[in-house]
């Protein structure tokens, strides 16, 4: 089950049911089932403090993933994914993307971490970007009602 919450922001993800269906498809394509996945959209201040408290990084990031998955037993992904909506919007401008497209990229990025995808080395980061692109294409082709 996919849930969405806000903490210190009024951000609203559009097409939540379709996004959840897309995420189920992504998990299945990666060889997993979707367990309890919670997305928490928050401000840069809250997200940065979490980065400091839980990861030991004193800088802004767009996503922090807390993984509670059972990848070896049930092959089920579960976790909490905190998204800094302000940094996502800033990154959209930097990368020449729409805010919506960048948000979907970060949403699937968090899920890919739950599926075991890493991004700490240049090679792993390239693989992560390829997967993000692949699943954003799936979104556009199969789930995006706004293009219709």
Short mmCIF file of N, CA, C and O in Angstrom, two decimals, residues 18 142-148:
data_model
loop_
_atom_site.label_atom_id
_atom_site.label_comp_id
_atom_site.label_asym_id
_atom_site.label_seq_id
_atom_site.Cartn_x
_atom_site.Cartn_y
_atom_site.Cartn_z
N UNK A 18 -2.97 6.71 -9.48
CA UNK A 18 -2.19 6.30 -10.65
C UNK A 18 -0.71 6.17 -10.30
O UNK A 18 -0.04 5.27 -10.78
N UNK A 142 1.79 4.76 -19.94
CA UNK A 142 0.72 3.92 -19.40
C UNK A 142 -0.13 4.56 -18.28
O UNK A 142 -1.25 4.12 -18.07
N UNK A 143 0.39 5.54 -17.59
CA UNK A 143 -0.30 6.01 -16.40
C UNK A 143 -0.67 7.48 -16.39
O UNK A 143 -1.49 7.91 -15.60
N UNK A 144 -0.05 8.28 -17.25
CA UNK A 144 -0.25 9.73 -17.19
C UNK A 144 -1.54 10.14 -17.86
O UNK A 144 -1.61 10.25 -19.08
N UNK A 145 -2.56 10.41 -17.07
CA UNK A 145 -3.86 10.83 -17.61
C UNK A 145 -3.81 12.28 -18.08
O UNK A 145 -4.61 12.70 -18.90
N UNK A 146 -2.86 13.07 -17.57
CA UNK A 146 -2.79 14.49 -17.91
C UNK A 146 -2.39 14.71 -19.36
O UNK A 146 -2.67 15.75 -19.93
N UNK A 147 -1.73 13.74 -19.99
CA UNK A 147 -1.34 13.90 -21.39
C UNK A 147 -2.48 13.59 -22.35
O UNK A 147 -2.42 13.90 -23.50
N UNK A 148 -3.51 12.91 -21.82
CA UNK A 148 -4.63 12.49 -22.68
C UNK A 148 -5.54 13.64 -23.04
O UNK A 148 -5.68 14.59 -22.38
#
